Amino acid sequence: MAKQNVAEQFVDILVRAGVTRMYGVVGDSLNPVVDAVRRHSGIEWIHVRHEETAAFAAGAEAQVTGHLTACAGSCGPGNLHLINGLYDAHRSMAPVLALASHIPSSEIGLSYFQETHPDQLFRECSHYSELISNRRQMPRLLQTAIQHAVGRSGVSVVSLPGDIAAEPAPEQAAEHALVTSRPTARPGDEEIEKLAAMIDEADRVTLFCGSGTAGAHAEVMEFAEKIKSPVGHALRGKEFIQYDNPFDVGMSGLLGYGAAYEATHECDLLILLGTDFPYNAFLPDDVRIAQVDVRPEHLGRRTKLDLAVWGDVRETLRCLTPKVSPKTSRRFLDRMLKKHADALEGVVKAYTRKVERHVPIHPEYVASVLDELAADDAVFTVDTGMCNVWAARYITPNGRRRIIGSFSHGSMANALPQAIGAQFTDRNRQVVAMAGDGGFSMLMGDFLTLVQYGLPVKIVLFNNSSLGMVELEMLVAGLPAHGTTNHNPDFAAVARACGAYGVRVEKPKQLAGALKDAFAHDGPALVDVVTDPNALSIPPRISADMVTGFALSASKMVLDGGVGRMVQMARSNLRNVPRP
């Protein structure tokens, strides 16, 4: 048997850690690793058109499977392109191992062609980022990187010069045991007792849930039933907590709806469960707050806490629920549930009025029809911006569907590359990318990746020919929209030119049929839906500053001769104004 080189040893270790794909773009410094992947039956090289796509795809695969994934970039510009997708994966707590190939080791520090310092560059978006400077380092250093990524749920980066990758391995890699899963974290008895006492003393308890409630749905429902608590959620908690939830009062935050804001402000004890909710303006400052999180650095960094509990949400609730006394009064819970129902009813009445005949098409209508027609176990990948709003408000979770986006990093252009990673995990599972025209066009080249690999991803393009969320932010700031208009091609024609299915929808009556046809197509498909460019999201709670900003913006539109646009915007958005 021929002696292994370092690259082959590297790939062997990745495969033993459960990695089955490596996303990337080839380059000369990566050649030894790419060739090792080619010759290994347990791993596949996924050729994308942009390294940013590679990182997003790896992050999405990790979020769908919960397992370690990998991406790679060649030296200099190649691995620089990984950085945005790695930031997203890291902030989404997705275990990803990134290989940053490097220039020849003898040239490091001498301003060689394409030289960067990747071990330093990626430190802010990783738990671990180190350079392999000697072939003997590789097995232990890679093992350490893997254990950081898996154990701390995030990104690890290994920088490997191409010449070292091609060197003979000094010996067969020792069969080190690798960490491939995380333990649960149980809080101490003292914290459990303190939290139980706080709950028993309180009359009105509200639970506010984030992504840390994944796998804890049953425990949250049992706990809420015992203490008669409304249950609100952040965007990242929606897919894990909203379904089969008789205590649901909606979502808080800029994209929120329902009565979650009221429930978190009118309680006398707020318990944050597995959420690092960043918008402290939507959190109360005059009620007692306890927070439960498996990441200790999350505790108390958004708001002042009366109790911090370090632990896994499911394990914490299993310990806590038997300790609390059952509450009998449903007065607060029922009042919040009624507020939630009233708020939703008002929005539904406004939304459904003549919506099937409205041209341009309401984006809410697109999301609603998509929700009805998509599979019960579909994976939705959602572009940052207005698509986030429509997914948050109209896509219905059920415990089997997944909703993935750049919810913590907030990057544009995430839906298409994340759909690639999600689809590779299971070609028979429906994957739907809810993409905006701005985000899709930013990384549109990787539509070709769908065609090249025959991935049956369905792209539903919310085409309002603008950067809608940025436009909203300008209006809130009192500024007229500027620089937000996109001059777009016929995206359906582009899809067909690439060899995929493409259809353009301009009238509401065409929508359901177009989606059904796209879903029935056995390969990649794109539905280009022309949506109302004046449709903006109104937050669930409108501040005086927002009102002032809109008023200033409207005044500037009038002065600039934009009266028609202002009137159209008002008509388009009356249906989105939150009801009391």
mmCIF file of N, CA and C in Angstrom, residues 20-26 33-48 70-72:
data_model
loop_
_atom_site.group_PDB
_atom_site.id
_atom_site.type_symbol
_atom_site.label_atom_id
_atom_site.label_comp_id
_atom_site.label_asym_id
_atom_site.label_seq_id
_atom_site.Cartn_x
_atom_site.Cartn_y
_atom_site.Cartn_z
ATOM 1 N N THR A 20 -19.339 14.072 4.704
ATOM 2 C CA THR A 20 -19.581 13.333 3.462
ATOM 3 C C THR A 20 -19.454 14.200 2.215
ATOM 4 N N ARG A 21 -19.355 15.517 2.398
ATOM 5 C CA ARG A 21 -19.220 16.440 1.277
ATOM 6 C C ARG A 21 -18.271 17.563 1.656
ATOM 7 N N MET A 22 -17.563 18.083 0.659
ATOM 8 C CA MET A 22 -16.759 19.285 0.843
ATOM 9 C C MET A 22 -17.123 20.246 -0.287
ATOM 10 N N TYR A 23 -17.669 21.398 0.086
ATOM 11 C CA TYR A 23 -18.092 22.402 -0.882
ATOM 12 C C TYR A 23 -16.942 23.365 -1.151
ATOM 13 N N GLY A 24 -16.723 23.719 -2.416
ATOM 14 C CA GLY A 24 -15.656 24.665 -2.689
ATOM 15 C C GLY A 24 -15.439 24.913 -4.164
ATOM 16 N N VAL A 25 -14.420 25.714 -4.437
ATOM 17 C CA VAL A 25 -13.946 25.978 -5.796
ATOM 18 C C VAL A 25 -12.484 25.561 -5.837
ATOM 19 N N VAL A 26 -12.111 24.763 -6.819
ATOM 20 C CA VAL A 26 -10.752 24.229 -6.874
ATOM 21 C C VAL A 26 -9.749 25.346 -7.167
ATOM 22 N N VAL A 33 -5.627 18.220 -1.813
ATOM 23 C CA VAL A 33 -6.831 17.853 -1.064
ATOM 24 C C VAL A 33 -7.950 17.447 -2.014
ATOM 25 N N VAL A 34 -8.147 18.214 -3.077
ATOM 26 C CA VAL A 34 -9.194 17.877 -4.042
ATOM 27 C C VAL A 34 -8.942 16.496 -4.641
ATOM 28 N N ASP A 35 -7.695 16.181 -4.937
ATOM 29 C CA ASP A 35 -7.376 14.872 -5.500
ATOM 30 C C ASP A 35 -7.605 13.769 -4.479
ATOM 31 N N ALA A 36 -7.314 14.058 -3.214
ATOM 32 C CA ALA A 36 -7.568 13.065 -2.166
ATOM 33 C C ALA A 36 -9.065 12.806 -2.014
ATOM 34 N N VAL A 37 -9.870 13.857 -2.123
ATOM 35 C CA VAL A 37 -11.326 13.693 -2.080
ATOM 36 C C VAL A 37 -11.792 12.858 -3.272
ATOM 37 N N ARG A 38 -11.245 13.133 -4.443
ATOM 38 C CA ARG A 38 -11.620 12.399 -5.657
ATOM 39 C C ARG A 38 -11.413 10.903 -5.496
ATOM 40 N N ARG A 39 -10.345 10.528 -4.810
ATOM 41 C CA ARG A 39 -9.992 9.112 -4.714
ATOM 42 C C ARG A 39 -10.581 8.431 -3.482
ATOM 43 N N HIS A 40 -11.318 9.177 -2.661
ATOM 44 C CA HIS A 40 -11.903 8.592 -1.448
ATOM 45 C C HIS A 40 -13.389 8.323 -1.680
ATOM 46 N N SER A 41 -13.810 7.114 -1.415
ATOM 47 C CA SER A 41 -15.202 6.733 -1.691
ATOM 48 C C SER A 41 -16.190 7.301 -0.677
ATOM 49 N N GLY A 42 -15.687 7.816 0.435
ATOM 50 C CA GLY A 42 -16.592 8.249 1.497
ATOM 51 C C GLY A 42 -16.919 9.724 1.504
ATOM 52 N N ILE A 43 -16.415 10.475 0.528
ATOM 53 C CA ILE A 43 -16.628 11.918 0.532
ATOM 54 C C ILE A 43 -16.705 12.418 -0.906
ATOM 55 N N GLU A 44 -17.473 13.477 -1.122
ATOM 56 C CA GLU A 44 -17.699 14.015 -2.466
ATOM 57 C C GLU A 44 -17.286 15.484 -2.505
ATOM 58 N N TRP A 45 -16.652 15.868 -3.597
ATOM 59 C CA TRP A 45 -16.333 17.286 -3.810
ATOM 60 C C TRP A 45 -17.517 17.940 -4.523
ATOM 61 N N ILE A 46 -18.062 19.014 -3.941
ATOM 62 C CA ILE A 46 -19.176 19.743 -4.542
ATOM 63 C C ILE A 46 -18.644 21.046 -5.118
ATOM 64 N N HIS A 47 -18.634 21.101 -6.444
ATOM 65 C CA HIS A 47 -18.078 22.261 -7.150
ATOM 66 C C HIS A 47 -19.140 23.345 -7.277
ATOM 67 N N VAL A 48 -18.954 24.448 -6.548
ATOM 68 C CA VAL A 48 -19.853 25.593 -6.648
ATOM 69 C C VAL A 48 -19.176 26.687 -7.467
ATOM 70 N N ALA A 70 -18.186 20.510 5.784
ATOM 71 C CA ALA A 70 -16.899 21.097 5.411
ATOM 72 C C ALA A 70 -17.015 21.921 4.134
ATOM 73 N N CYS A 71 -16.175 22.940 4.053
ATOM 74 C CA CYS A 71 -16.034 23.737 2.832
ATOM 75 C C CYS A 71 -14.564 24.101 2.692
ATOM 76 N N ALA A 72 -14.190 24.588 1.508
ATOM 77 C CA ALA A 72 -12.773 24.867 1.265
ATOM 78 C C ALA A 72 -12.619 25.995 0.263
#
